[in-house]
Backbone as JSON Lines, residues from 0, in Angstrom:
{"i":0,"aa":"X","n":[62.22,114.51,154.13],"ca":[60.99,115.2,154.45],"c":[61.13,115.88,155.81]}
{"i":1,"aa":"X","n":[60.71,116.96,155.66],"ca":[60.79,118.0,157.3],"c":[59.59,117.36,158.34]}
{"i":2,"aa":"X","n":[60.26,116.75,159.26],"ca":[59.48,117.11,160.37],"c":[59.39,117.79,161.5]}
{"i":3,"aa":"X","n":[58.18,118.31,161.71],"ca":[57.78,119.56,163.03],"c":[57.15,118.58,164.25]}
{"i":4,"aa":"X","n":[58.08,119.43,165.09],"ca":[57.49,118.68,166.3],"c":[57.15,119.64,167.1]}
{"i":5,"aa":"X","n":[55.69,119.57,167.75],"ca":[55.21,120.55,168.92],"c":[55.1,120.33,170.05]}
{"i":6,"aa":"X","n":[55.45,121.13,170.98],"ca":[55.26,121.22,172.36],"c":[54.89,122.47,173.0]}
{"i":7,"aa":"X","n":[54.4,122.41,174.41],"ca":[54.23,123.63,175.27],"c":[52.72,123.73,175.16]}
{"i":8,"aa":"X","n":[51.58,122.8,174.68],"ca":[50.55,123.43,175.08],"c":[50.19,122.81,176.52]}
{"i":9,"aa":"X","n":[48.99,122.86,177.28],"ca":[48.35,122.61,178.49],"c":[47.47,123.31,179.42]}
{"i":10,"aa":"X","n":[47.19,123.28,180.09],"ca":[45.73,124.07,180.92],"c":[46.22,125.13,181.22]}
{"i":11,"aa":"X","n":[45.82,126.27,181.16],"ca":[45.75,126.88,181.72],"c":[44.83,128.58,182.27]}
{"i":12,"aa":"X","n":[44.72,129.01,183.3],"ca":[43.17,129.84,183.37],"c":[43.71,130.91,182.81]}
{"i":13,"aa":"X","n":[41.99,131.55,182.6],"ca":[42.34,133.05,181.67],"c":[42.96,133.98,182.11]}
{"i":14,"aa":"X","n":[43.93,134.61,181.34],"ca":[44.63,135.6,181.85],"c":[45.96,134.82,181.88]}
{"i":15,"aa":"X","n":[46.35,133.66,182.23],"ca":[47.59,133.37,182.18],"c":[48.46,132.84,181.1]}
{"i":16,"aa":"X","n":[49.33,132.41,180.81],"ca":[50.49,132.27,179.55],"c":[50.75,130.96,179.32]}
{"i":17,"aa":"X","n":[51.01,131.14,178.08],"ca":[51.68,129.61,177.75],"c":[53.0,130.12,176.78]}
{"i":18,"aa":"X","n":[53.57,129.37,176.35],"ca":[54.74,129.11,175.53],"c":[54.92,127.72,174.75]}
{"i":19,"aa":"X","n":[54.2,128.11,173.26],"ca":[54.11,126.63,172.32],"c":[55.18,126.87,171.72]}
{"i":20,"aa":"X","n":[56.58,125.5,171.24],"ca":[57.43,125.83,170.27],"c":[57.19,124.61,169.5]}
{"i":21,"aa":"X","n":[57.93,125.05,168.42],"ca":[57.55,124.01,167.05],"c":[58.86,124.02,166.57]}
{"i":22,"aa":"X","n":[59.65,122.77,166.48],"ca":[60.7,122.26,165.73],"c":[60.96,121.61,164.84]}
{"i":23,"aa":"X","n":[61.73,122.32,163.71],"ca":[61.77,121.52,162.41],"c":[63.26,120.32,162.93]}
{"i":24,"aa":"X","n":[63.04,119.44,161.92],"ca":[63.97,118.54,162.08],"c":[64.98,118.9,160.42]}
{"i":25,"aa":"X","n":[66.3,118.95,161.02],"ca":[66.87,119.33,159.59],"c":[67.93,120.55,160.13]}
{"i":26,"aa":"X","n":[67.47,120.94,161.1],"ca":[68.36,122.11,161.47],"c":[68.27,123.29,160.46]}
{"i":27,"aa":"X","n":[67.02,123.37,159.54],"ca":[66.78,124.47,158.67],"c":[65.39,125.59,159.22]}
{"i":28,"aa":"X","n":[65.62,126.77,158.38],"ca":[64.88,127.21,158.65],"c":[63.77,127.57,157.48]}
{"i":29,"aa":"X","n":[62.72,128.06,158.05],"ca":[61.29,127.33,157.18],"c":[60.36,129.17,157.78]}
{"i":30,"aa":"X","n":[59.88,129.56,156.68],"ca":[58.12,130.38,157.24],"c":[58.16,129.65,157.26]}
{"i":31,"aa":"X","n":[56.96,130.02,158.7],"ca":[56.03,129.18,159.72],"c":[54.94,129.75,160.15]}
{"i":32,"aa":"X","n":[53.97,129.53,160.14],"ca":[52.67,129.67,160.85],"c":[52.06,128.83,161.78]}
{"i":33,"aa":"X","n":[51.5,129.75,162.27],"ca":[50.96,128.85,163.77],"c":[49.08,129.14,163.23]}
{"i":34,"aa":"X","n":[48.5,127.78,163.49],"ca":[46.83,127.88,163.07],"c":[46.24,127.38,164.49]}
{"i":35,"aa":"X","n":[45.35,127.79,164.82],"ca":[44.21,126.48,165.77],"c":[42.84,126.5,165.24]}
{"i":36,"aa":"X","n":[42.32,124.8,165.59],"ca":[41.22,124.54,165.86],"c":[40.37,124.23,166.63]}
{"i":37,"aa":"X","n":[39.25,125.09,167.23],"ca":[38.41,124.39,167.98],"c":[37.32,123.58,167.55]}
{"i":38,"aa":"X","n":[37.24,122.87,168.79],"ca":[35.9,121.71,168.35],"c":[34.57,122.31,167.68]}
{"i":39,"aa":"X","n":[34.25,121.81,166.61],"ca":[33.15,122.24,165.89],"c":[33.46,123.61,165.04]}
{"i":40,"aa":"X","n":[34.95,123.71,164.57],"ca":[35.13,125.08,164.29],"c":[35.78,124.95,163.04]}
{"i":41,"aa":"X","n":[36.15,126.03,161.91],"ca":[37.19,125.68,161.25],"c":[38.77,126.53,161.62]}
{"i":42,"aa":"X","n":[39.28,125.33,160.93],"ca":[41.18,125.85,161.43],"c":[41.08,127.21,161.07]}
{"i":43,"aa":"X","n":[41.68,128.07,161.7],"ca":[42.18,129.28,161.53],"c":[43.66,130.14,161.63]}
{"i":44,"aa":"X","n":[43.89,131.08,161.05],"ca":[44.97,131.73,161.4],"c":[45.72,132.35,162.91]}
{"i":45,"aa":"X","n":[46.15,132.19,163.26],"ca":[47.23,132.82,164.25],"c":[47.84,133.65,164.21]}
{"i":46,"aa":"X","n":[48.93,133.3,163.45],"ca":[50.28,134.33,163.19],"c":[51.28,133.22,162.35]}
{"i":47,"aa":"X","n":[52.14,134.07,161.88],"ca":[53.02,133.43,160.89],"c":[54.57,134.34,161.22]}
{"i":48,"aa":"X","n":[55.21,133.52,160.87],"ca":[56.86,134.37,161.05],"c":[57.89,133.74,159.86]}
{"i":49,"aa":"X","n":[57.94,134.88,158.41],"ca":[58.81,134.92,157.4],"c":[60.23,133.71,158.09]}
{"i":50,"aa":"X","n":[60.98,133.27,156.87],"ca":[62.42,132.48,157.45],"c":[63.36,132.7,157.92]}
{"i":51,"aa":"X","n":[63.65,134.43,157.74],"ca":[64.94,135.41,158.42],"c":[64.19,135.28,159.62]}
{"i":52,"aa":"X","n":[62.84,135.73,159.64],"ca":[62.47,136.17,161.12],"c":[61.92,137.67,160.94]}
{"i":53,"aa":"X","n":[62.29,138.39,160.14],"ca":[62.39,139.86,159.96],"c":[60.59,140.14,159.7]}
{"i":54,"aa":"X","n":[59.82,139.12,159.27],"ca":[58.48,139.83,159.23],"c":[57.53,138.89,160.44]}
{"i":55,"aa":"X","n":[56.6,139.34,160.78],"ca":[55.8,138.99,161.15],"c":[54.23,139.02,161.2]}
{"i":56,"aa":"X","n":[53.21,138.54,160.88],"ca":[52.24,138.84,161.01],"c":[51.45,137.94,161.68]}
{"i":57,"aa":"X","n":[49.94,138.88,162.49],"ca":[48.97,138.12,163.44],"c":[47.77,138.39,162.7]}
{"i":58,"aa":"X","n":[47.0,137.51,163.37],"ca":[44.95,137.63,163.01],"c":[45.13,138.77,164.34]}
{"i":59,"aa":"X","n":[43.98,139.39,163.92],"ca":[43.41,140.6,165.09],"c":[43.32,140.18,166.31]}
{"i":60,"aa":"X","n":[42.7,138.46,166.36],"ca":[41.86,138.09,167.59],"c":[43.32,138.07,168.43]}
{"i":61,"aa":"X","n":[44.13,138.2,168.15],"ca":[45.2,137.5,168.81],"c":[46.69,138.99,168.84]}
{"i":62,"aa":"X","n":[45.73,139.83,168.14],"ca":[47.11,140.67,168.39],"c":[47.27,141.67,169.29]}
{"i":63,"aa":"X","n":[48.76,141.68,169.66],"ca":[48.87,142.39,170.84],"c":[49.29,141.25,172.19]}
{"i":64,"aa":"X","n":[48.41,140.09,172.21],"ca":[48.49,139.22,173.27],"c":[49.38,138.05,172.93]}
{"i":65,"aa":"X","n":[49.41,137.7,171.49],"ca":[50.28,137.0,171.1],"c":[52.01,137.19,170.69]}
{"i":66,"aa":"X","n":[52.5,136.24,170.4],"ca":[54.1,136.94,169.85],"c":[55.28,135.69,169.4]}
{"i":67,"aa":"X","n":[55.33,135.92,168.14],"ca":[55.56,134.37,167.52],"c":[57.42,135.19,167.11]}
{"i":68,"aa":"X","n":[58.25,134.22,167.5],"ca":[59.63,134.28,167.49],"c":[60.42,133.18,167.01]}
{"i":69,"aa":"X","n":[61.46,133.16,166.7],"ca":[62.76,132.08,166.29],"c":[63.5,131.98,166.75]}
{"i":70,"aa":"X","n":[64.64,130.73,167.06],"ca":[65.7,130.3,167.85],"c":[66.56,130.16,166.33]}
{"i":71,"aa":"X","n":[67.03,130.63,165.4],"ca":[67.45,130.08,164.37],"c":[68.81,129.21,164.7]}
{"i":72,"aa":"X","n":[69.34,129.54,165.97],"ca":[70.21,128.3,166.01],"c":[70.01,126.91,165.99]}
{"i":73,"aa":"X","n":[68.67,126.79,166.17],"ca":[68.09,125.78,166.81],"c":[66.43,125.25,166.05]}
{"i":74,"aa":"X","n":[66.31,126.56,165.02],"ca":[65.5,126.12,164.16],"c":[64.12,125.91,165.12]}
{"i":75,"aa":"X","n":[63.95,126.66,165.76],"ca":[62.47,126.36,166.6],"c":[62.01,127.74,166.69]}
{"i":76,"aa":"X","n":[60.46,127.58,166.41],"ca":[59.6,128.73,166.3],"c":[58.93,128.78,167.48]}
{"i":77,"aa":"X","n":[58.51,129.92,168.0],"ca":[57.88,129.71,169.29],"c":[56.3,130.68,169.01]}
{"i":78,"aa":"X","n":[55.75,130.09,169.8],"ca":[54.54,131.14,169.91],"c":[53.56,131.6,171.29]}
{"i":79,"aa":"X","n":[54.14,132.65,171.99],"ca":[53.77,133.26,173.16],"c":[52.45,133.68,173.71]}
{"i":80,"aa":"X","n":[52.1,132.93,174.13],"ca":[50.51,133.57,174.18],"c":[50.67,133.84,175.54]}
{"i":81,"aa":"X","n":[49.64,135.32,175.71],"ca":[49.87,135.78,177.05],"c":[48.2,136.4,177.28]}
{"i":82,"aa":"X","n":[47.61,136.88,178.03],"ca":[46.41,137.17,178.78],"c":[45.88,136.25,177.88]}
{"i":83,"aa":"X","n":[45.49,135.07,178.15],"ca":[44.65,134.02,177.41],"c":[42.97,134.2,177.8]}
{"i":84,"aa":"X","n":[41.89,133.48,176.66],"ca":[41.24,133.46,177.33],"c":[40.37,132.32,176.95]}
{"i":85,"aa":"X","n":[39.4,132.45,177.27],"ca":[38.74,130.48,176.83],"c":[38.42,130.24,175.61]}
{"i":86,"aa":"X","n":[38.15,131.7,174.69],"ca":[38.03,131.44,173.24],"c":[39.12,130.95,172.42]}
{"i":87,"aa":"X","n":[40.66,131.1,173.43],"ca":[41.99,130.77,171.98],"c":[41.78,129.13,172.74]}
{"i":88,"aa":"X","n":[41.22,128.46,173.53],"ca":[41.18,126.97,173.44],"c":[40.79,126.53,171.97]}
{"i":89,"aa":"X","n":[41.89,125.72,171.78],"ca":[41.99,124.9,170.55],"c":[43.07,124.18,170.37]}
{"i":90,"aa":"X","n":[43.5,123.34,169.48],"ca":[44.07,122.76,168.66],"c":[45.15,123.52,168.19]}
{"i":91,"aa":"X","n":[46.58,123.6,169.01],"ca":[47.22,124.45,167.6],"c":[48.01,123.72,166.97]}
{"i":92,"aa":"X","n":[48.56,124.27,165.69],"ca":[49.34,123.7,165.01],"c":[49.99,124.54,164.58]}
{"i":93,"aa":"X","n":[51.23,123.99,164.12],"ca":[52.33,125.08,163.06],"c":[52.74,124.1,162.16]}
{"i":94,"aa":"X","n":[53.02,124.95,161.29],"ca":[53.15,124.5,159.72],"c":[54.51,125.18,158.93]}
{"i":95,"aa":"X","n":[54.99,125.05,158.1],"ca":[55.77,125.34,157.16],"c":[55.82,125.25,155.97]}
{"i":96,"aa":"X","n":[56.51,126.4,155.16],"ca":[56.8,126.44,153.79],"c":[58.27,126.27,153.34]}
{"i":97,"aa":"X","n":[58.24,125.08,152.76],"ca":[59.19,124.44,152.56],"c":[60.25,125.14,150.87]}
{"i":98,"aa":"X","n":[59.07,125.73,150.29],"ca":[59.5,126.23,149.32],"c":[59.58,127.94,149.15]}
{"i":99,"aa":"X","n":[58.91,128.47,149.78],"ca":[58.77,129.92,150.07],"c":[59.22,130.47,151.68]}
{"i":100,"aa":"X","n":[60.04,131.26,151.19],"ca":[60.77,131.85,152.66],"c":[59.41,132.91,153.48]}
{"i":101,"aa":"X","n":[58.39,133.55,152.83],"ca":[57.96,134.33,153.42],"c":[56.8,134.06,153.79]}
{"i":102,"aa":"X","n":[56.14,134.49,154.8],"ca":[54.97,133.88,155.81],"c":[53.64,134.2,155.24]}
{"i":103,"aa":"X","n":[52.8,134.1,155.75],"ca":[51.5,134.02,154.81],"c":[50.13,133.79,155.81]}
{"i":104,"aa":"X","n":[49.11,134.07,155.38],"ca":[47.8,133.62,156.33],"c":[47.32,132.35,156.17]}
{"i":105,"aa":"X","n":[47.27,132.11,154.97],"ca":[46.94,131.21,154.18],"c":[47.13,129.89,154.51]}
{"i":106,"aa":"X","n":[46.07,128.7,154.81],"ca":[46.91,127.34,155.42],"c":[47.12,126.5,154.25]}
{"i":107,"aa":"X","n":[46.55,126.61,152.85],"ca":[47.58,126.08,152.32],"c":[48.37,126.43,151.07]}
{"i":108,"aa":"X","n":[49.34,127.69,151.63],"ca":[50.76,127.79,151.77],"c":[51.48,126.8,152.32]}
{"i":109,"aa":"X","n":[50.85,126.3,152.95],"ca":[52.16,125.8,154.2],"c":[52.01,123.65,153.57]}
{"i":110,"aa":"X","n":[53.38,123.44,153.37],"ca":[53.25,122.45,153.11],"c":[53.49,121.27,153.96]}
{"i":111,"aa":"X","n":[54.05,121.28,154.9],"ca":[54.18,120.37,156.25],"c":[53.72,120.92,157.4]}
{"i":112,"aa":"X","n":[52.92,119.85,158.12],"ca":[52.47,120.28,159.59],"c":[52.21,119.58,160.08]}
{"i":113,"aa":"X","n":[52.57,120.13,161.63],"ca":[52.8,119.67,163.25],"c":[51.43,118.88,163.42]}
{"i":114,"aa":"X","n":[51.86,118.32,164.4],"ca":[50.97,117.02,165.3],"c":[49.76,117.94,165.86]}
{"i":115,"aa":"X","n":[50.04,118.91,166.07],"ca":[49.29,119.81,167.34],"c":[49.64,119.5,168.54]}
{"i":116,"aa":"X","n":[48.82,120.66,169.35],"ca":[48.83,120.4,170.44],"c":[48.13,121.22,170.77]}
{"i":117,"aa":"X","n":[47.06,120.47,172.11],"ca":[46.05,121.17,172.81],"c":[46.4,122.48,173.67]}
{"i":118,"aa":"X","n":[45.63,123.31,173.89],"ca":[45.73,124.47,174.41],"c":[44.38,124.35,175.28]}
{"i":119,"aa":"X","n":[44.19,124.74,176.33],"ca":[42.9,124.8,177.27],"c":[42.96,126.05,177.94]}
{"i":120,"aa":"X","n":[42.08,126.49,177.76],"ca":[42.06,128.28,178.88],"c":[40.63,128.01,179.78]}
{"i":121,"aa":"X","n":[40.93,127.72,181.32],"ca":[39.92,128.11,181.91],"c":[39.1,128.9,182.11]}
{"i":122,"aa":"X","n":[37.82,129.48,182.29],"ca":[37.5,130.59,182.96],"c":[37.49,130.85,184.26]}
């Protein structure tokens, strides 16, 4: 069974960056999507990145500021968030499709997923 492990979320004020990566265990590569939740909210889309790497897609709220990439040596997905602001505070998570190479909005497509990890944007 694949497991994802996340890291890189933590405080930080609006306008500034973070860098979340998500690692499969297996040394394979997997579509992946990245979702968050905030408190009192439902999970939502992010962005997703096909298994070559070659596609990518974002939600609106997030495009342009976001930017989701692969280490395929290393089988870790990353997801760049840059001018943050207190609305992307949430819960993120990334997920994978274990059976389909290509990425998707959809959360369940994705058949394994990450622990999360908190994200905080000050104002």
């Amino acid at each position: 069974q694949v497991q994802l492990v996340e890291s890189g979320g933590g405080l930080v004020q609006a306008g500034g960056s973070l860098r979340l990566s998500c690692a499969a265990s297996g040394r394979s590569r997997y579509a992946t999507g990245w979702f968050r939740q905030a408190p009192g909210k439902e999970r939502e889309f992010v962005g997703g990145i096909s298994w070559s790497g070659g596609t990518t897609i974002y939600a609106d709220s997030v495009k342009g500021r976001f930017t989701i990439s692969r280490d395929s040596a290393e089988s870790t997905v990353y997801l760049q968030m840059n001018s943050l602001k207190p609305e992307d505070t949430a819960v993120y998570y990334c997920a994978v499709r274990t059976t389909d190479g290509s990425t998707s909005y959809r959360g369940y497509h994705y058949n394994v997923w990450g622990q999360g990890t908190q994200v905080t944007v000050s104002s």
